[in-house]
Amino acid sequence: MRVLDAHQHFWRIGGPGQSWPDAEWPRIHRDFVPDDLRSAAAGIDLVGSVLVQSQPDDRDTDWMCEIAGDDATVKAIVGWVDFDRADATTRIAELARRPKLRGLRPMLQAIDDSDWILGLERAPAIEAMIAHGLRFDALVQPRHLAPLLTFARRWPELAIVIDHGAKPFAARGELDPWREEIAALAELPNVWCKLSGLRTEQAPGQPAAALQSYVAHLVRHFPGRLLWGSDWPVLLHAGDSYADWVHTAYDLAAPVDAAARDELFVGAARRFYAIGEADL
């Protein structure tokens, strides 16, 4: 089974712009670079990956572009920009010229104001993203889903992907109102979703099978627009290996045939991030 990982990270402790993880995250408090990803995915037919920012810092985005620019495994990069900077549009235009840069991800989960993305002062940055064909990775929590719906309706030309299924409250087994709000977002053709990051939303010791209702809901509402991602190496914090999450996601999503399987694990990510089939 081919796998195009729609969501993974690299960092170097003490590296450019790196501030997280710290020592309170012992399983992932070390360097993670391209060779580590290939080792983690040994035994998996990993045809490529999308490298996503993990630090709210321009230096980290520059470092990612440098470390992954010539790496054959990384097919696309999602960087970070300070949307509130006066020169944000200039920075976005400069990043868009980098060959693998496909999208941007403001770290919404770390912003107290759930409506931050609706601020009109962010409009020039969004317009610049659309003009340069960049995608928007929405790192959100359930509190952001109502504002995200307004945002996605406001910008129908902006391709948006919800990271980690919007991090539902899986540790408490809560489905609502997440379920209804996800369904509303899925009705918009410019909104996609990642099947990623759910294991780290569970409580320690909870079985992966407890995620069945969440995964089934995403599969039902995002046909052809659900992207599998590892969220490696954050995944290690949940105690899973790379292969564990590949097999768990496959079992929970239960693709009905080879075409559905390929769409979940390769096709949707390839189309969303404009990765050529010949590049895989």
PDB file of C-alpha atoms in Angstrom:
ATOM      1  CA  MET A   1       0.000   0.000   0.000  1.00  0.00           C
ATOM      2  CA  ARG A   2       1.441   3.359  -1.066  1.00  0.00           C
ATOM      3  CA  VAL A   3       1.422   6.174   1.493  1.00  0.00           C
ATOM      4  CA  LEU A   4       1.782   9.902   0.864  1.00  0.00           C
ATOM      5  CA  ASP A   5       2.011  11.372   4.349  1.00  0.00           C
ATOM      6  CA  ALA A   6       0.026  14.625   4.395  1.00  0.00           C
ATOM      7  CA  HIS A   7       1.347  15.838   7.750  1.00  0.00           C
ATOM      8  CA  GLN A   8       4.750  15.387   9.373  1.00  0.00           C
ATOM      9  CA  HIS A   9       7.306  17.595  11.126  1.00  0.00           C
ATOM     10  CA  PHE A  10      11.042  18.129  11.447  1.00  0.00           C
ATOM     11  CA  TRP A  11      12.838  20.137  14.102  1.00  0.00           C
ATOM     12  CA  ARG A  12      16.291  20.533  15.598  1.00  0.00           C
ATOM     13  CA  ILE A  13      16.449  21.227  19.325  1.00  0.00           C
ATOM     14  CA  GLY A  14      18.028  24.650  19.738  1.00  0.00           C
ATOM     15  CA  GLY A  15      17.799  25.173  15.988  1.00  0.00           C
ATOM     16  CA  PRO A  16      16.560  28.253  14.121  1.00  0.00           C
ATOM     17  CA  GLY A  17      13.359  29.463  15.725  1.00  0.00           C
ATOM     18  CA  GLN A  18      12.816  26.228  17.682  1.00  0.00           C
ATOM     19  CA  SER A  19      10.973  26.604  20.997  1.00  0.00           C
ATOM     20  CA  TRP A  20       8.824  23.456  21.129  1.00  0.00           C
ATOM     21  CA  PRO A  21       8.971  20.647  22.170  1.00  0.00           C
ATOM     22  CA  ASP A  22      10.800  21.140  25.431  1.00  0.00           C
ATOM     23  CA  ALA A  23      11.939  18.665  28.069  1.00  0.00           C
ATOM     24  CA  GLU A  24       8.338  18.203  29.249  1.00  0.00           C
ATOM     25  CA  TRP A  25       7.826  16.143  26.084  1.00  0.00           C
ATOM     26  CA  PRO A  26      10.548  13.531  26.642  1.00  0.00           C
ATOM     27  CA  ARG A  27       9.552  11.161  23.831  1.00  0.00           C
ATOM     28  CA  ILE A  28      10.000  13.837  21.185  1.00  0.00           C
ATOM     29  CA  HIS A  29      12.557  16.147  22.773  1.00  0.00           C
ATOM     30  CA  ARG A  30      15.314  15.426  20.272  1.00  0.00           C
ATOM     31  CA  ASP A  31      16.192  16.221  16.679  1.00  0.00           C
ATOM     32  CA  PHE A  32      13.980  14.862  13.900  1.00  0.00           C
ATOM     33  CA  VAL A  33      15.251  15.227  10.330  1.00  0.00           C
ATOM     34  CA  PRO A  34      14.607  13.479   6.977  1.00  0.00           C
ATOM     35  CA  ASP A  35      16.648  10.350   7.704  1.00  0.00           C
ATOM     36  CA  ASP A  36      14.648   9.855  10.927  1.00  0.00           C
ATOM     37  CA  LEU A  37      11.402   9.900   8.944  1.00  0.00           C
ATOM     38  CA  ARG A  38      12.683   7.295   6.528  1.00  0.00           C
ATOM     39  CA  SER A  39      13.779   5.105   9.416  1.00  0.00           C
ATOM     40  CA  ALA A  40      10.430   5.505  11.179  1.00  0.00           C
ATOM     41  CA  ALA A  41       8.574   4.512   8.006  1.00  0.00           C
ATOM     42  CA  ALA A  42      10.698   1.433   7.309  1.00  0.00           C
ATOM     43  CA  GLY A  43       8.450  -1.292   5.965  1.00  0.00           C
ATOM     44  CA  ILE A  44       5.889   1.250   4.698  1.00  0.00           C
ATOM     45  CA  ASP A  45       5.781   2.167   1.009  1.00  0.00           C
ATOM     46  CA  LEU A  46       6.226   5.872   1.761  1.00  0.00           C
ATOM     47  CA  VAL A  47       6.122   7.637  -1.601  1.00  0.00           C
ATOM     48  CA  GLY A  48       6.461  11.110  -0.138  1.00  0.00           C
ATOM     49  CA  SER A  49       5.464  13.502   2.612  1.00  0.00           C
ATOM     50  CA  VAL A  50       4.197  16.993   3.333  1.00  0.00           C
ATOM     51  CA  LEU A  51       6.437  18.801   5.816  1.00  0.00           C
ATOM     52  CA  VAL A  52       4.407  21.100   8.075  1.00  0.00           C
ATOM     53  CA  GLN A  53       5.719  23.894  10.277  1.00  0.00           C
ATOM     54  CA  SER A  54       5.859  23.385  14.034  1.00  0.00           C
ATOM     55  CA  GLN A  55       7.289  26.735  15.182  1.00  0.00           C
ATOM     56  CA  PRO A  56       5.683  30.197  14.793  1.00  0.00           C
ATOM     57  CA  ASP A  57       8.893  31.682  13.456  1.00  0.00           C
ATOM     58  CA  ASP A  58      10.147  32.722  10.010  1.00  0.00           C
ATOM     59  CA  ARG A  59      13.525  31.160  10.772  1.00  0.00           C
ATOM     60  CA  ASP A  60      11.935  27.752  11.163  1.00  0.00           C
ATOM     61  CA  THR A  61      10.175  28.029   7.803  1.00  0.00           C
ATOM     62  CA  ASP A  62      13.457  29.061   6.153  1.00  0.00           C
ATOM     63  CA  TRP A  63      15.203  26.111   7.829  1.00  0.00           C
ATOM     64  CA  MET A  64      12.521  23.680   6.648  1.00  0.00           C
ATOM     65  CA  CYS A  65      12.884  24.895   3.076  1.00  0.00           C
ATOM     66  CA  GLU A  66      16.637  24.484   3.350  1.00  0.00           C
ATOM     67  CA  ILE A  67      16.666  21.006   4.909  1.00  0.00           C
ATOM     68  CA  ALA A  68      13.903  19.628   2.663  1.00  0.00           C
ATOM     69  CA  GLY A  69      14.600  21.548  -0.532  1.00  0.00           C
ATOM     70  CA  ASP A  70      16.622  18.756  -2.135  1.00  0.00           C
ATOM     71  CA  ASP A  71      15.207  15.873  -0.123  1.00  0.00           C
ATOM     72  CA  ALA A  72      13.503  13.295  -2.332  1.00  0.00           C
ATOM     73  CA  THR A  73      10.977  12.244   0.334  1.00  0.00           C
ATOM     74  CA  VAL A  74       9.498  15.678   1.050  1.00  0.00           C
ATOM     75  CA  LYS A  75       7.180  16.656  -1.791  1.00  0.00           C
ATOM     76  CA  ALA A  76       5.568  19.783  -0.303  1.00  0.00           C
ATOM     77  CA  ILE A  77       6.112  22.227   2.561  1.00  0.00           C
ATOM     78  CA  VAL A  78       3.607  24.162   4.665  1.00  0.00           C
ATOM     79  CA  GLY A  79       5.266  27.161   6.274  1.00  0.00           C
ATOM     80  CA  TRP A  80       4.391  29.936   8.702  1.00  0.00           C
ATOM     81  CA  VAL A  81       3.948  33.682   8.268  1.00  0.00           C
ATOM     82  CA  ASP A  82       3.055  36.366  10.786  1.00  0.00           C
ATOM     83  CA  PHE A  83      -0.180  37.582   9.189  1.00  0.00           C
ATOM     84  CA  ASP A  84      -0.083  40.737  11.315  1.00  0.00           C
ATOM     85  CA  ARG A  85       3.276  41.983  10.059  1.00  0.00           C
ATOM     86  CA  ALA A  86       3.200  45.035   7.831  1.00  0.00           C
ATOM     87  CA  ASP A  87       5.191  43.164   5.182  1.00  0.00           C
ATOM     88  CA  ALA A  88       3.221  39.915   5.381  1.00  0.00           C
ATOM     89  CA  THR A  89       2.171  40.079   1.731  1.00  0.00           C
ATOM     90  CA  THR A  90       5.789  40.546   0.656  1.00  0.00           C
ATOM     91  CA  ARG A  91       6.880  37.553   2.731  1.00  0.00           C
ATOM     92  CA  ILE A  92       4.058  35.434   1.292  1.00  0.00           C
ATOM     93  CA  ALA A  93       5.062  36.333  -2.253  1.00  0.00           C
ATOM     94  CA  GLU A  94       8.685  35.440  -1.504  1.00  0.00           C
ATOM     95  CA  LEU A  95       7.758  32.077   0.025  1.00  0.00           C
ATOM     96  CA  ALA A  96       5.454  31.240  -2.870  1.00  0.00           C
ATOM     97  CA  ARG A  97       8.453  31.333  -5.190  1.00  0.00           C
ATOM     98  CA  ARG A  98      10.111  28.474  -3.319  1.00  0.00           C
ATOM     99  CA  PRO A  99       9.623  25.274  -5.321  1.00  0.00           C
ATOM    100  CA  LYS A 100       8.069  23.057  -2.632  1.00  0.00           C
ATOM    101  CA  LEU A 101       6.171  25.659  -0.594  1.00  0.00           C
ATOM    102  CA  ARG A 102       2.480  24.854  -1.028  1.00  0.00           C
ATOM    103  CA  GLY A 103       0.740  26.375   1.970  1.00  0.00           C
ATOM    104  CA  LEU A 104       0.793  28.341   5.205  1.00  0.00           C
ATOM    105  CA  ARG A 105      -0.343  27.512   8.712  1.00  0.00           C
ATOM    106  CA  PRO A 106      -0.961  30.189  11.342  1.00  0.00           C
ATOM    107  CA  MET A 107      -1.001  28.368  14.670  1.00  0.00           C
ATOM    108  CA  LEU A 108      -4.612  29.160  15.532  1.00  0.00           C
ATOM    109  CA  GLN A 109      -4.729  26.741  18.470  1.00  0.00           C
ATOM    110  CA  ALA A 110      -2.179  28.914  20.285  1.00  0.00           C
ATOM    111  CA  ILE A 111      -4.193  32.131  19.818  1.00  0.00           C
ATOM    112  CA  ASP A 112      -6.679  32.850  22.612  1.00  0.00           C
ATOM    113  CA  ASP A 113      -9.071  34.749  20.349  1.00  0.00           C
ATOM    114  CA  SER A 114     -11.057  32.068  18.510  1.00  0.00           C
ATOM    115  CA  ASP A 115     -12.242  34.700  16.008  1.00  0.00           C
ATOM    116  CA  TRP A 116      -8.736  35.963  15.221  1.00  0.00           C
ATOM    117  CA  ILE A 117      -8.778  34.672  11.670  1.00  0.00           C
ATOM    118  CA  LEU A 118     -11.904  36.740  10.938  1.00  0.00           C
ATOM    119  CA  GLY A 119     -10.125  40.028  11.632  1.00  0.00           C
ATOM    120  CA  LEU A 120     -10.249  42.257   8.557  1.00  0.00           C
ATOM    121  CA  GLU A 121      -6.609  43.218   9.119  1.00  0.00           C
ATOM    122  CA  ARG A 122      -5.737  39.646   8.003  1.00  0.00           C
ATOM    123  CA  ALA A 123      -7.498  40.058   4.655  1.00  0.00           C
ATOM    124  CA  PRO A 124      -4.409  41.249   2.714  1.00  0.00           C
ATOM    125  CA  ALA A 125      -2.483  38.131   3.743  1.00  0.00           C
ATOM    126  CA  ILE A 126      -5.371  35.865   2.722  1.00  0.00           C
ATOM    127  CA  GLU A 127      -5.706  37.674  -0.594  1.00  0.00           C
ATOM    128  CA  ALA A 128      -1.975  37.196  -1.166  1.00  0.00           C
ATOM    129  CA  MET A 129      -2.284  33.472  -0.451  1.00  0.00           C
ATOM    130  CA  ILE A 130      -5.066  33.148  -3.018  1.00  0.00           C
ATOM    131  CA  ALA A 131      -3.163  35.203  -5.580  1.00  0.00           C
ATOM    132  CA  HIS A 132      -0.150  32.919  -5.239  1.00  0.00           C
ATOM    133  CA  GLY A 133      -2.108  29.674  -5.152  1.00  0.00           C
ATOM    134  CA  LEU A 134      -1.235  28.755  -1.578  1.00  0.00           C
ATOM    135  CA  ARG A 135      -3.313  26.530   0.677  1.00  0.00           C
ATOM    136  CA  PHE A 136      -4.386  27.197   4.256  1.00  0.00           C
ATOM    137  CA  ASP A 137      -3.724  24.571   6.943  1.00  0.00           C
ATOM    138  CA  ALA A 138      -6.175  25.185   9.779  1.00  0.00           C
ATOM    139  CA  LEU A 139      -4.619  24.079  13.069  1.00  0.00           C
ATOM    140  CA  VAL A 140      -7.826  24.373  15.048  1.00  0.00           C
ATOM    141  CA  GLN A 141      -9.686  23.063  18.045  1.00  0.00           C
ATOM    142  CA  PRO A 142     -13.464  22.629  18.347  1.00  0.00           C
ATOM    143  CA  ARG A 143     -13.782  26.233  19.585  1.00  0.00           C
ATOM    144  CA  HIS A 144     -12.634  27.418  16.155  1.00  0.00           C
ATOM    145  CA  LEU A 145     -15.120  25.498  14.015  1.00  0.00           C
ATOM    146  CA  ALA A 146     -17.884  28.113  13.922  1.00  0.00           C
ATOM    147  CA  PRO A 147     -15.451  30.943  13.031  1.00  0.00           C
ATOM    148  CA  LEU A 148     -13.756  28.667  10.495  1.00  0.00           C
ATOM    149  CA  LEU A 149     -17.102  28.110   8.775  1.00  0.00           C
ATOM    150  CA  THR A 150     -17.556  31.876   8.417  1.00  0.00           C
ATOM    151  CA  PHE A 151     -13.963  32.193   7.212  1.00  0.00           C
ATOM    152  CA  ALA A 152     -14.311  29.417   4.604  1.00  0.00           C
ATOM    153  CA  ARG A 153     -17.524  30.960   3.264  1.00  0.00           C
ATOM    154  CA  ARG A 154     -15.858  34.373   3.086  1.00  0.00           C
ATOM    155  CA  TRP A 155     -12.939  33.013   1.048  1.00  0.00           C
ATOM    156  CA  PRO A 156     -14.374  30.337  -1.302  1.00  0.00           C
ATOM    157  CA  GLU A 157     -11.281  30.502  -3.547  1.00  0.00           C
ATOM    158  CA  LEU A 158      -8.972  29.561  -0.666  1.00  0.00           C
ATOM    159  CA  ALA A 159      -8.264  25.838  -0.325  1.00  0.00           C
ATOM    160  CA  ILE A 160      -8.483  24.976   3.386  1.00  0.00           C
ATOM    161  CA  VAL A 161      -7.589  21.749   5.156  1.00  0.00           C
ATOM    162  CA  ILE A 162      -8.570  21.071   8.773  1.00  0.00           C
ATOM    163  CA  ASP A 163      -5.622  19.565  10.617  1.00  0.00           C
ATOM    164  CA  HIS A 164      -6.170  16.572  12.923  1.00  0.00           C
ATOM    165  CA  GLY A 165      -9.930  16.508  12.443  1.00  0.00           C
ATOM    166  CA  ALA A 166     -10.074  19.746  14.490  1.00  0.00           C
ATOM    167  CA  LYS A 167      -8.798  17.893  17.586  1.00  0.00           C
ATOM    168  CA  PRO A 168     -12.124  16.622  18.966  1.00  0.00           C
ATOM    169  CA  PHE A 169     -12.408  15.934  22.682  1.00  0.00           C
ATOM    170  CA  ALA A 170     -11.634  12.248  22.241  1.00  0.00           C
ATOM    171  CA  ALA A 171     -10.262  11.893  25.774  1.00  0.00           C
ATOM    172  CA  ARG A 172     -13.769  12.626  27.072  1.00  0.00           C
ATOM    173  CA  GLY A 173     -15.552  10.790  24.278  1.00  0.00           C
ATOM    174  CA  GLU A 174     -17.445  13.949  23.263  1.00  0.00           C
ATOM    175  CA  LEU A 175     -18.905  14.035  19.763  1.00  0.00           C
ATOM    176  CA  ASP A 176     -21.154  17.088  19.866  1.00  0.00           C
ATOM    177  CA  PRO A 177     -21.165  19.864  18.817  1.00  0.00           C
ATOM    178  CA  TRP A 178     -17.989  18.830  16.935  1.00  0.00           C
ATOM    179  CA  ARG A 179     -19.980  16.402  14.819  1.00  0.00           C
ATOM    180  CA  GLU A 180     -22.506  18.955  13.532  1.00  0.00           C
ATOM    181  CA  GLU A 181     -19.904  21.670  12.982  1.00  0.00           C
ATOM    182  CA  ILE A 182     -17.609  19.355  11.017  1.00  0.00           C
ATOM    183  CA  ALA A 183     -20.548  18.287   8.850  1.00  0.00           C
ATOM    184  CA  ALA A 184     -21.361  21.936   8.086  1.00  0.00           C
ATOM    185  CA  LEU A 185     -17.770  22.648   7.043  1.00  0.00           C
ATOM    186  CA  ALA A 186     -17.679  19.529   4.869  1.00  0.00           C
ATOM    187  CA  GLU A 187     -20.512  20.947   2.761  1.00  0.00           C
ATOM    188  CA  LEU A 188     -18.121  23.602   1.425  1.00  0.00           C
ATOM    189  CA  PRO A 189     -16.066  22.342  -1.543  1.00  0.00           C
ATOM    190  CA  ASN A 190     -12.998  24.359  -0.562  1.00  0.00           C
ATOM    191  CA  VAL A 191     -12.698  22.615   2.824  1.00  0.00           C
ATOM    192  CA  TRP A 192     -10.737  19.360   3.206  1.00  0.00           C
ATOM    193  CA  CYS A 193      -9.689  17.465   6.337  1.00  0.00           C
ATOM    194  CA  LYS A 194      -6.762  15.431   7.636  1.00  0.00           C
ATOM    195  CA  LEU A 195      -7.113  12.061   9.299  1.00  0.00           C
ATOM    196  CA  SER A 196      -4.212  12.715  11.625  1.00  0.00           C
ATOM    197  CA  GLY A 197      -3.332  13.625  15.187  1.00  0.00           C
ATOM    198  CA  LEU A 198      -6.253  11.838  16.819  1.00  0.00           C
ATOM    199  CA  ARG A 199      -4.253   9.439  18.971  1.00  0.00           C
ATOM    200  CA  THR A 200      -2.634  12.325  20.838  1.00  0.00           C
ATOM    201  CA  GLU A 201      -6.101  13.699  21.657  1.00  0.00           C
ATOM    202  CA  GLN A 202      -6.937  10.553  23.623  1.00  0.00           C
ATOM    203  CA  ALA A 203      -6.239   9.993  27.303  1.00  0.00           C
ATOM    204  CA  PRO A 204      -3.288   7.760  28.236  1.00  0.00           C
ATOM    205  CA  GLY A 205      -4.269   4.137  27.879  1.00  0.00           C
ATOM    206  CA  GLN A 206      -7.359   4.726  25.749  1.00  0.00           C
ATOM    207  CA  PRO A 207      -7.519   2.199  22.905  1.00  0.00           C
ATOM    208  CA  ALA A 208      -7.368   3.359  19.316  1.00  0.00           C
ATOM    209  CA  ALA A 209     -10.705   1.639  18.722  1.00  0.00           C
ATOM    210  CA  ALA A 210     -12.371   4.392  20.793  1.00  0.00           C
ATOM    211  CA  LEU A 211     -11.747   6.724  17.850  1.00  0.00           C
ATOM    212  CA  GLN A 212     -14.078   4.774  15.585  1.00  0.00           C
ATOM    213  CA  SER A 213     -16.998   7.224  15.759  1.00  0.00           C
ATOM    214  CA  TYR A 214     -14.745  10.207  14.996  1.00  0.00           C
ATOM    215  CA  VAL A 215     -13.039   8.543  12.050  1.00  0.00           C
ATOM    216  CA  ALA A 216     -16.313   7.221  10.623  1.00  0.00           C
ATOM    217  CA  HIS A 217     -17.768  10.738  10.746  1.00  0.00           C
ATOM    218  CA  LEU A 218     -14.802  12.198   8.851  1.00  0.00           C
ATOM    219  CA  VAL A 219     -14.879   9.412   6.267  1.00  0.00           C
ATOM    220  CA  ARG A 220     -18.617   9.933   5.737  1.00  0.00           C
ATOM    221  CA  HIS A 221     -18.476  13.682   5.279  1.00  0.00           C
ATOM    222  CA  PHE A 222     -15.219  14.179   3.357  1.00  0.00           C
ATOM    223  CA  PRO A 223     -15.346  11.661   0.495  1.00  0.00           C
ATOM    224  CA  GLY A 224     -12.350  12.347  -1.741  1.00  0.00           C
ATOM    225  CA  ARG A 225     -11.229  15.200   0.561  1.00  0.00           C
ATOM    226  CA  LEU A 226      -9.819  13.250   3.530  1.00  0.00           C
ATOM    227  CA  LEU A 227      -6.022  13.108   3.710  1.00  0.00           C
ATOM    228  CA  TRP A 228      -4.132  10.613   5.841  1.00  0.00           C
ATOM    229  CA  GLY A 229      -1.295  12.141   7.863  1.00  0.00           C
ATOM    230  CA  SER A 230       1.017  10.676  10.484  1.00  0.00           C
ATOM    231  CA  ASP A 231       1.603  13.777  12.634  1.00  0.00           C
ATOM    232  CA  TRP A 232       4.998  12.169  13.184  1.00  0.00           C
ATOM    233  CA  PRO A 233       6.964  12.623  15.387  1.00  0.00           C
ATOM    234  CA  VAL A 234       4.255  14.095  17.666  1.00  0.00           C
ATOM    235  CA  LEU A 235       2.604  10.694  17.207  1.00  0.00           C
ATOM    236  CA  LEU A 236       5.350   9.170  19.351  1.00  0.00           C
ATOM    237  CA  HIS A 237       4.006  11.070  22.348  1.00  0.00           C
ATOM    238  CA  ALA A 238       0.953   8.813  22.215  1.00  0.00           C
ATOM    239  CA  GLY A 239       3.185   5.742  22.277  1.00  0.00           C
ATOM    240  CA  ASP A 240       2.440   4.690  18.678  1.00  0.00           C
ATOM    241  CA  SER A 241       4.964   3.909  15.981  1.00  0.00           C
ATOM    242  CA  TYR A 242       4.607   5.195  12.438  1.00  0.00           C
ATOM    243  CA  ALA A 243       3.359   1.806  11.250  1.00  0.00           C
ATOM    244  CA  ASP A 244       0.913   1.591  14.167  1.00  0.00           C
ATOM    245  CA  TRP A 245      -0.973   4.676  12.976  1.00  0.00           C
ATOM    246  CA  VAL A 246      -0.924   3.577   9.329  1.00  0.00           C
ATOM    247  CA  HIS A 247      -2.602   0.300  10.253  1.00  0.00           C
ATOM    248  CA  THR A 248      -4.923   1.838  12.856  1.00  0.00           C
ATOM    249  CA  ALA A 249      -6.167   4.482  10.429  1.00  0.00           C
ATOM    250  CA  TYR A 250      -6.686   1.850   7.745  1.00  0.00           C
ATOM    251  CA  ASP A 251      -8.719  -0.328  10.101  1.00  0.00           C
ATOM    252  CA  LEU A 252     -10.835   2.546  11.413  1.00  0.00           C
ATOM    253  CA  ALA A 253     -11.454   4.159   8.019  1.00  0.00           C
ATOM    254  CA  ALA A 254     -12.162   0.761   6.408  1.00  0.00           C
ATOM    255  CA  PRO A 255     -11.725   1.794   2.744  1.00  0.00           C
ATOM    256  CA  VAL A 256     -14.104  -0.328   0.716  1.00  0.00           C
ATOM    257  CA  ASP A 257     -11.752  -1.037  -2.177  1.00  0.00           C
ATOM    258  CA  ALA A 258      -8.294  -0.298  -3.564  1.00  0.00           C
ATOM    259  CA  ALA A 259      -9.439   2.979  -5.138  1.00  0.00           C
ATOM    260  CA  ALA A 260     -10.808   4.286  -1.824  1.00  0.00           C
ATOM    261  CA  ARG A 261      -7.659   3.205  -0.036  1.00  0.00           C
ATOM    262  CA  ASP A 262      -5.422   4.976  -2.545  1.00  0.00           C
ATOM    263  CA  GLU A 263      -7.555   8.108  -2.334  1.00  0.00           C
ATOM    264  CA  LEU A 264      -7.222   8.268   1.469  1.00  0.00           C
ATOM    265  CA  PHE A 265      -3.525   7.439   1.674  1.00  0.00           C
ATOM    266  CA  VAL A 266      -2.241   9.105  -1.524  1.00  0.00           C
ATOM    267  CA  GLY A 267      -4.708  10.731  -3.891  1.00  0.00           C
ATOM    268  CA  ALA A 268      -6.364  13.341  -1.703  1.00  0.00           C
ATOM    269  CA  ALA A 269      -3.054  14.708  -0.403  1.00  0.00           C
ATOM    270  CA  ARG A 270      -1.573  14.708  -3.890  1.00  0.00           C
ATOM    271  CA  ARG A 271      -4.480  16.732  -5.265  1.00  0.00           C
ATOM    272  CA  PHE A 272      -4.791  19.144  -2.355  1.00  0.00           C
ATOM    273  CA  TYR A 273      -1.103  20.025  -2.324  1.00  0.00           C
ATOM    274  CA  ALA A 274      -0.728  19.903  -6.132  1.00  0.00           C
ATOM    275  CA  ILE A 275       1.875  17.152  -6.125  1.00  0.00           C
ATOM    276  CA  GLY A 276       2.348  15.550  -9.526  1.00  0.00           C
ATOM    277  CA  GLU A 277       1.820  11.799  -9.814  1.00  0.00           C
ATOM    278  CA  ALA A 278       5.135  11.642 -11.659  1.00  0.00           C
ATOM    279  CA  ASP A 279       6.834  13.059  -8.540  1.00  0.00           C
ATOM    280  CA  LEU A 280       5.789  10.106  -6.377  1.00  0.00           C
TER     281      LEU A 280
END
